[in-house]
mmCIF file of C-alpha atoms in Angstrom:
data_model
loop_
_atom_site.group_PDB
_atom_site.id
_atom_site.type_symbol
_atom_site.label_atom_id
_atom_site.label_comp_id
_atom_site.label_asym_id
_atom_site.label_seq_id
_atom_site.Cartn_x
_atom_site.Cartn_y
_atom_site.Cartn_z
ATOM 1 C CA MET A 1 27.683 42.665 41.586
ATOM 2 C CA ALA A 2 29.209 43.894 39.065
ATOM 3 C CA GLY A 3 27.442 43.813 35.735
ATOM 4 C CA LEU A 4 23.959 44.039 37.867
ATOM 5 C CA ILE A 5 21.303 45.975 37.157
ATOM 6 C CA GLY A 6 19.594 47.543 40.386
ATOM 7 C CA ASN A 7 16.278 49.333 40.274
ATOM 8 C CA ALA A 8 17.778 53.108 40.871
ATOM 9 C CA ASP A 9 19.900 51.954 37.515
ATOM 10 C CA VAL A 10 16.379 52.482 35.452
ATOM 11 C CA GLU A 11 14.558 55.570 34.087
ATOM 12 C CA TRP A 12 11.283 54.425 35.252
ATOM 13 C CA ASP A 13 9.842 57.384 33.780
ATOM 14 C CA ASP A 14 10.389 56.211 30.689
ATOM 15 C CA PHE A 15 7.601 53.448 30.554
ATOM 16 C CA ASP A 16 5.569 53.348 27.916
ATOM 17 C CA SER A 17 2.744 53.146 29.926
ATOM 18 C CA GLN A 18 -0.238 52.601 26.868
ATOM 19 C CA ALA A 19 1.835 49.952 25.568
ATOM 20 C CA TYR A 20 2.024 48.087 28.254
ATOM 21 C CA PHE A 21 -1.620 48.065 29.067
ATOM 22 C CA ALA A 22 -2.323 47.172 25.529
ATOM 23 C CA ASN A 23 0.020 44.313 25.632
ATOM 24 C CA ASN A 24 -0.996 42.944 29.791
ATOM 25 C CA TYR A 25 -4.362 44.293 30.061
ATOM 26 C CA GLY A 26 -6.512 45.239 26.994
ATOM 27 C CA THR A 27 -8.451 41.711 27.615
ATOM 28 C CA LEU A 28 -8.881 39.225 29.681
ATOM 29 C CA ARG A 29 -6.256 36.988 29.854
ATOM 30 C CA TRP A 30 -6.851 33.589 30.716
ATOM 31 C CA ASP A 31 -4.016 33.317 33.439
ATOM 32 C CA ASP A 32 -5.099 36.659 35.355
ATOM 33 C CA ALA A 33 -7.954 35.368 35.236
ATOM 34 C CA ALA A 34 -6.309 32.349 37.323
ATOM 35 C CA ILE A 35 -4.856 34.742 39.226
ATOM 36 C CA ILE A 36 -8.142 36.797 39.711
ATOM 37 C CA ARG A 37 -9.730 33.475 41.319
ATOM 38 C CA ILE A 38 -7.071 32.424 43.528
ATOM 39 C CA ILE A 39 -6.488 36.193 45.285
ATOM 40 C CA ALA A 40 -10.529 36.962 45.164
ATOM 41 C CA ASP A 41 -11.144 33.344 46.882
ATOM 42 C CA PHE A 42 -8.245 34.468 49.445
ATOM 43 C CA PHE A 43 -9.693 37.815 50.269
ATOM 44 C CA ALA A 44 -13.486 36.488 50.499
ATOM 45 C CA THR A 45 -12.382 33.636 52.674
ATOM 46 C CA SER A 46 -9.919 36.013 54.954
ATOM 47 C CA LEU A 47 -11.716 38.918 56.046
ATOM 48 C CA PRO A 48 -15.292 39.348 56.989
ATOM 49 C CA GLU A 49 -17.983 40.759 55.137
ATOM 50 C CA LYS A 50 -18.180 43.785 56.657
ATOM 51 C CA PHE A 51 -14.278 44.345 56.920
ATOM 52 C CA ILE A 52 -13.111 47.887 55.936
ATOM 53 C CA GLY A 53 -9.712 49.501 55.923
ATOM 54 C CA HIS A 54 -6.787 50.983 54.512
ATOM 55 C CA ALA A 55 -5.626 49.070 51.705
ATOM 56 C CA ILE A 56 -2.219 50.102 49.761
ATOM 57 C CA ASP A 57 -1.292 48.248 45.897
ATOM 58 C CA VAL A 58 2.329 48.231 45.242
ATOM 59 C CA GLY A 59 3.757 49.222 41.793
ATOM 60 C CA SER A 60 0.287 49.840 40.412
ATOM 61 C CA GLY A 61 1.210 50.214 37.170
ATOM 62 C CA THR A 62 -1.723 50.121 34.110
ATOM 63 C CA ASN A 63 -3.399 47.486 36.347
ATOM 64 C CA LEU A 64 -6.186 47.858 38.007
ATOM 65 C CA TYR A 65 -7.515 44.566 39.742
ATOM 66 C CA PRO A 66 -5.324 43.907 42.194
ATOM 67 C CA ALA A 67 -7.631 47.084 43.667
ATOM 68 C CA LEU A 68 -10.405 45.654 42.419
ATOM 69 C CA THR A 69 -9.984 42.745 44.251
ATOM 70 C CA MET A 70 -9.626 44.706 48.162
ATOM 71 C CA LEU A 71 -12.184 47.352 46.924
ATOM 72 C CA PRO A 72 -14.642 45.324 49.157
ATOM 73 C CA TYR A 73 -12.382 45.715 52.110
ATOM 74 C CA SER A 74 -11.242 49.387 51.640
ATOM 75 C CA SER A 75 -12.114 52.356 52.438
ATOM 76 C CA ARG A 76 -9.067 54.007 51.574
ATOM 77 C CA VAL A 77 -6.855 52.159 48.354
ATOM 78 C CA THR A 78 -3.805 54.100 47.606
ATOM 79 C CA LEU A 79 -2.027 53.235 44.196
ATOM 80 C CA TYR A 80 1.688 53.285 45.121
ATOM 81 C CA GLU A 81 3.442 53.861 42.106
ATOM 82 C CA ARG A 82 7.243 55.577 41.330
ATOM 83 C CA ALA A 83 6.767 56.021 37.468
ATOM 84 C CA TYR A 84 5.488 59.633 36.193
ATOM 85 C CA THR A 85 4.115 58.002 33.724
ATOM 86 C CA ASN A 86 1.964 55.398 35.321
ATOM 87 C CA ARG A 87 1.049 57.952 38.005
ATOM 88 C CA THR A 88 -0.218 59.699 34.717
ATOM 89 C CA TRP A 89 -1.786 56.843 33.831
ATOM 90 C CA LEU A 90 -3.609 55.873 36.768
ATOM 91 C CA HIS A 91 -5.448 59.584 37.240
ATOM 92 C CA GLN A 92 -6.476 59.059 33.662
ATOM 93 C CA SER A 93 -8.170 55.296 34.075
ATOM 94 C CA LEU A 94 -9.388 56.090 37.052
ATOM 95 C CA ALA A 95 -11.710 58.889 35.630
ATOM 96 C CA ARG A 96 -12.012 57.493 32.145
ATOM 97 C CA PRO A 97 -11.450 54.092 32.818
ATOM 98 C CA GLN A 98 -10.791 51.357 29.763
ATOM 99 C CA GLU A 99 -13.824 49.024 29.305
ATOM 100 C CA SER A 100 -11.596 45.838 29.396
ATOM 101 C CA TRP A 101 -11.722 46.312 33.388
ATOM 102 C CA LEU A 102 -15.217 44.687 33.072
ATOM 103 C CA GLN A 103 -13.746 42.077 32.041
ATOM 104 C CA PHE A 104 -11.543 41.237 35.008
ATOM 105 C CA TRP A 105 -14.414 42.418 37.065
ATOM 106 C CA ARG A 106 -16.610 40.232 35.949
ATOM 107 C CA GLU A 107 -14.079 37.201 36.947
ATOM 108 C CA ILE A 108 -13.781 39.307 40.202
ATOM 109 C CA SER A 109 -17.009 39.358 41.392
ATOM 110 C CA GLY A 110 -18.338 36.086 39.845
ATOM 111 C CA GLY A 111 -19.814 33.778 42.550
ATOM 112 C CA ARG A 112 -18.431 36.007 45.366
ATOM 113 C CA ARG A 113 -20.823 38.527 47.401
ATOM 114 C CA PRO A 114 -18.571 41.052 48.871
ATOM 115 C CA TYR A 115 -18.410 41.700 45.028
ATOM 116 C CA ALA A 116 -21.131 40.977 43.609
ATOM 117 C CA ARG A 117 -23.202 43.481 45.613
ATOM 118 C CA ILE A 118 -20.875 46.066 44.603
ATOM 119 C CA PRO A 119 -22.723 48.200 41.720
ATOM 120 C CA SER A 120 -20.649 50.431 39.718
ATOM 121 C CA PRO A 121 -17.251 48.816 40.783
ATOM 122 C CA LEU A 122 -15.126 51.071 39.101
ATOM 123 C CA ARG A 123 -16.935 54.385 39.998
ATOM 124 C CA LEU A 124 -16.635 53.317 43.796
ATOM 125 C CA LEU A 125 -12.906 52.421 43.134
ATOM 126 C CA ALA A 126 -11.951 56.306 41.402
ATOM 127 C CA ASP A 127 -13.832 57.200 44.882
ATOM 128 C CA ARG A 128 -11.726 55.701 47.277
ATOM 129 C CA ALA A 129 -8.108 55.261 45.144
ATOM 130 C CA GLU A 130 -5.208 57.730 46.313
ATOM 131 C CA VAL A 131 -2.690 58.351 43.239
ATOM 132 C CA THR A 132 1.246 57.953 45.427
ATOM 133 C CA LYS A 133 4.226 58.572 44.222
ATOM 134 C CA GLY A 134 6.476 55.808 46.203
ATOM 135 C CA ASN A 135 9.361 53.144 45.881
ATOM 136 C CA VAL A 136 8.761 50.043 47.194
ATOM 137 C CA PHE A 137 12.130 50.724 48.920
ATOM 138 C CA ASP A 138 10.674 53.321 50.850
ATOM 139 C CA LEU A 139 7.756 51.783 52.003
ATOM 140 C CA LYS A 140 7.061 52.721 55.823
ATOM 141 C CA PRO A 141 6.020 49.429 58.344
ATOM 142 C CA ASN A 142 2.751 48.634 59.688
ATOM 143 C CA ARG A 143 0.357 50.923 57.899
ATOM 144 C CA TYR A 144 -2.136 49.412 56.250
ATOM 145 C CA ASP A 145 -4.993 46.980 56.496
ATOM 146 C CA LEU A 146 -4.516 44.731 53.456
ATOM 147 C CA GLY A 147 -2.325 44.949 50.518
ATOM 148 C CA THR A 148 -1.248 43.714 46.640
ATOM 149 C CA MET A 149 1.345 43.642 44.923
ATOM 150 C CA PHE A 150 1.667 42.113 41.645
ATOM 151 C CA PHE A 151 4.946 41.482 39.240
ATOM 152 C CA VAL A 152 7.095 43.817 40.818
ATOM 153 C CA ALA A 153 9.766 42.557 43.222
ATOM 154 C CA GLU A 154 11.116 40.401 40.432
ATOM 155 C CA SER A 155 10.650 42.942 37.799
ATOM 156 C CA ILE A 156 12.331 46.430 38.525
ATOM 157 C CA THR A 157 16.187 45.026 39.867
ATOM 158 C CA THR A 158 18.821 42.020 38.538
ATOM 159 C CA ARG A 159 19.714 42.314 42.326
ATOM 160 C CA ASP A 160 18.684 38.986 44.422
ATOM 161 C CA ASP A 161 19.086 40.868 47.517
ATOM 162 C CA GLU A 162 16.848 43.832 46.738
ATOM 163 C CA PHE A 163 14.472 41.045 45.306
ATOM 164 C CA ARG A 164 14.263 40.324 48.797
ATOM 165 C CA ARG A 165 13.931 43.569 50.775
ATOM 166 C CA ALA A 166 10.961 44.562 47.973
ATOM 167 C CA ALA A 167 9.245 41.968 49.095
ATOM 168 C CA ARG A 168 9.884 42.223 52.450
ATOM 169 C CA LEU A 169 9.267 46.167 52.628
ATOM 170 C CA PHE A 170 5.942 45.241 50.980
ATOM 171 C CA VAL A 171 4.725 42.464 53.484
ATOM 172 C CA ASP A 172 6.262 44.756 56.025
ATOM 173 C CA SER A 173 3.896 47.878 55.185
ATOM 174 C CA LEU A 174 1.049 46.324 56.127
ATOM 175 C CA VAL A 175 0.168 45.941 60.777
ATOM 176 C CA PRO A 176 0.205 42.647 61.867
ATOM 177 C CA GLY A 177 -2.005 40.204 61.037
ATOM 178 C CA ALA A 178 -2.811 41.678 57.688
ATOM 179 C CA PRO A 179 -3.242 39.655 54.132
ATOM 180 C CA PHE A 180 -1.929 40.169 51.322
ATOM 181 C CA ALA A 181 -1.435 38.796 47.585
ATOM 182 C CA ALA A 182 1.378 39.243 45.705
ATOM 183 C CA ALA A 183 1.936 37.562 42.088
ATOM 184 C CA PHE A 184 5.802 37.216 40.474
ATOM 185 C CA MET A 185 6.741 36.027 36.772
ATOM 186 C CA ARG A 186 8.686 32.392 36.752
ATOM 187 C CA ASN A 187 12.064 32.405 35.785
ATOM 188 C CA SER A 188 11.822 36.119 34.276
ATOM 189 C CA SER A 189 15.061 36.724 32.171
ATOM 190 C CA GLY A 190 13.824 40.843 31.894
ATOM 191 C CA TYR A 191 11.239 42.243 29.682
ATOM 192 C CA PHE A 192 10.339 45.065 26.296
ATOM 193 C CA VAL A 193 7.674 48.116 26.793
ATOM 194 C CA GLY A 194 7.937 49.147 23.761
ATOM 195 C CA ASP A 195 11.738 50.161 22.498
ATOM 196 C CA ILE A 196 12.755 50.313 26.149
ATOM 197 C CA GLY A 197 14.312 47.096 27.769
ATOM 198 C CA PHE A 198 13.967 46.402 31.752
ATOM 199 C CA PRO A 199 16.215 44.398 34.107
ATOM 200 C CA ALA A 200 13.955 41.589 36.314
ATOM 201 C CA CYS A 201 14.967 38.887 38.586
ATOM 202 C CA SER A 202 14.864 35.389 37.617
ATOM 203 C CA VAL A 203 12.837 33.887 40.939
ATOM 204 C CA SER A 204 11.429 30.255 41.443
ATOM 205 C CA GLU A 205 8.745 29.398 44.410
ATOM 206 C CA ASP A 206 11.161 28.692 46.690
ATOM 207 C CA ASP A 207 13.208 32.043 46.200
ATOM 208 C CA VAL A 208 9.876 33.987 46.858
ATOM 209 C CA ARG A 209 9.255 31.562 49.964
ATOM 210 C CA GLU A 210 12.536 32.254 51.430
ATOM 211 C CA ALA A 211 12.183 36.183 50.908
ATOM 212 C CA LEU A 212 8.677 36.107 52.166
ATOM 213 C CA THR A 213 8.805 33.533 55.285
ATOM 214 C CA PRO A 214 10.606 36.129 57.432
ATOM 215 C CA VAL A 215 7.638 38.691 57.261
ATOM 216 C CA ALA A 216 4.916 35.952 56.578
ATOM 217 C CA ARG A 217 2.945 32.965 58.068
ATOM 218 C CA ARG A 218 -0.013 31.150 56.971
ATOM 219 C CA LEU A 219 2.314 31.296 53.424
ATOM 220 C CA GLU A 220 0.712 29.727 50.066
ATOM 221 C CA ILE A 221 2.457 30.038 46.465
ATOM 222 C CA GLU A 222 0.148 29.014 43.549
ATOM 223 C CA THR A 223 1.623 28.784 40.402
ATOM 224 C CA VAL A 224 -0.054 29.559 37.230
ATOM 225 C CA ASP A 225 1.210 28.049 33.783
ATOM 226 C CA SER A 226 1.743 30.493 31.056
ATOM 227 C CA ASN A 227 3.938 31.068 27.672
ATOM 228 C CA ASP A 228 2.744 33.469 25.800
ATOM 229 C CA LEU A 229 2.555 36.647 27.103
ATOM 230 C CA ARG A 230 6.248 37.614 25.904
ATOM 231 C CA GLU A 231 9.858 35.565 25.999
ATOM 232 C CA GLY A 232 11.871 35.117 28.841
ATOM 233 C CA TYR A 233 9.370 33.334 31.280
ATOM 234 C CA SER A 234 8.326 30.224 32.739
ATOM 235 C CA GLY A 235 5.077 30.772 34.710
ATOM 236 C CA MET A 236 3.690 33.145 37.184
ATOM 237 C CA MET A 237 3.333 32.637 40.928
ATOM 238 C CA VAL A 238 0.571 33.847 43.536
ATOM 239 C CA ALA A 239 2.049 33.986 47.281
ATOM 240 C CA THR A 240 -1.105 34.828 49.683
ATOM 241 C CA GLY A 241 -0.884 34.930 53.127
ATOM 242 C CA ARG A 242 -0.310 37.183 56.285
ATOM 243 C CA LYS A 243 1.958 39.695 58.682
ATOM 244 C CA LYS A 244 3.628 37.921 61.034
#
């Protein structure tokens, strides 16, 4: 493992939340719109309209849209985040959400009755969300009824073993049969937030499938073309399925 950067080697509390939000979620990008269509359709077809459970979004960072896609099906939404700066951002943004999230909600709710029935999604998310300090490697099994994890497992380490463990621990934190959606950067070589570089593990569709197959069933992996968010990646991948 010489020369590799593990998750514990990074000062995550130095993460510049405002810079990351502005670059990634200050407006709705077309690649995020494509991901939203995949996961909102998946949850809408996988769960009954009146299903209500405890949802988790692992490694929320400065991204509220995974939690919003679970909102019709959740009485509680745990926003599970390690970095202090991101937890502070989440608290502030739940209280006073940025206007761009309305763009995301229009994409989520368009043509989907479970979402369209929610008149004030950001207010409802603030009521149901709980920001929780947590490391993906500390997740406990069989706790949550549905879950999301976006750009986390491959973006916290350069170690293949840590990527696989993070992906499996996420799915294993759900109860058997629970639906999940996870997004991954494809062939990421690392990334900068502000002036600070952060590690990434370069993964492909095969790597995602290998990581999730031991804990997931009905696994589907779709690719989303993207090449202009930053340097050093070749698209995005979305995995959906159910915990075994």
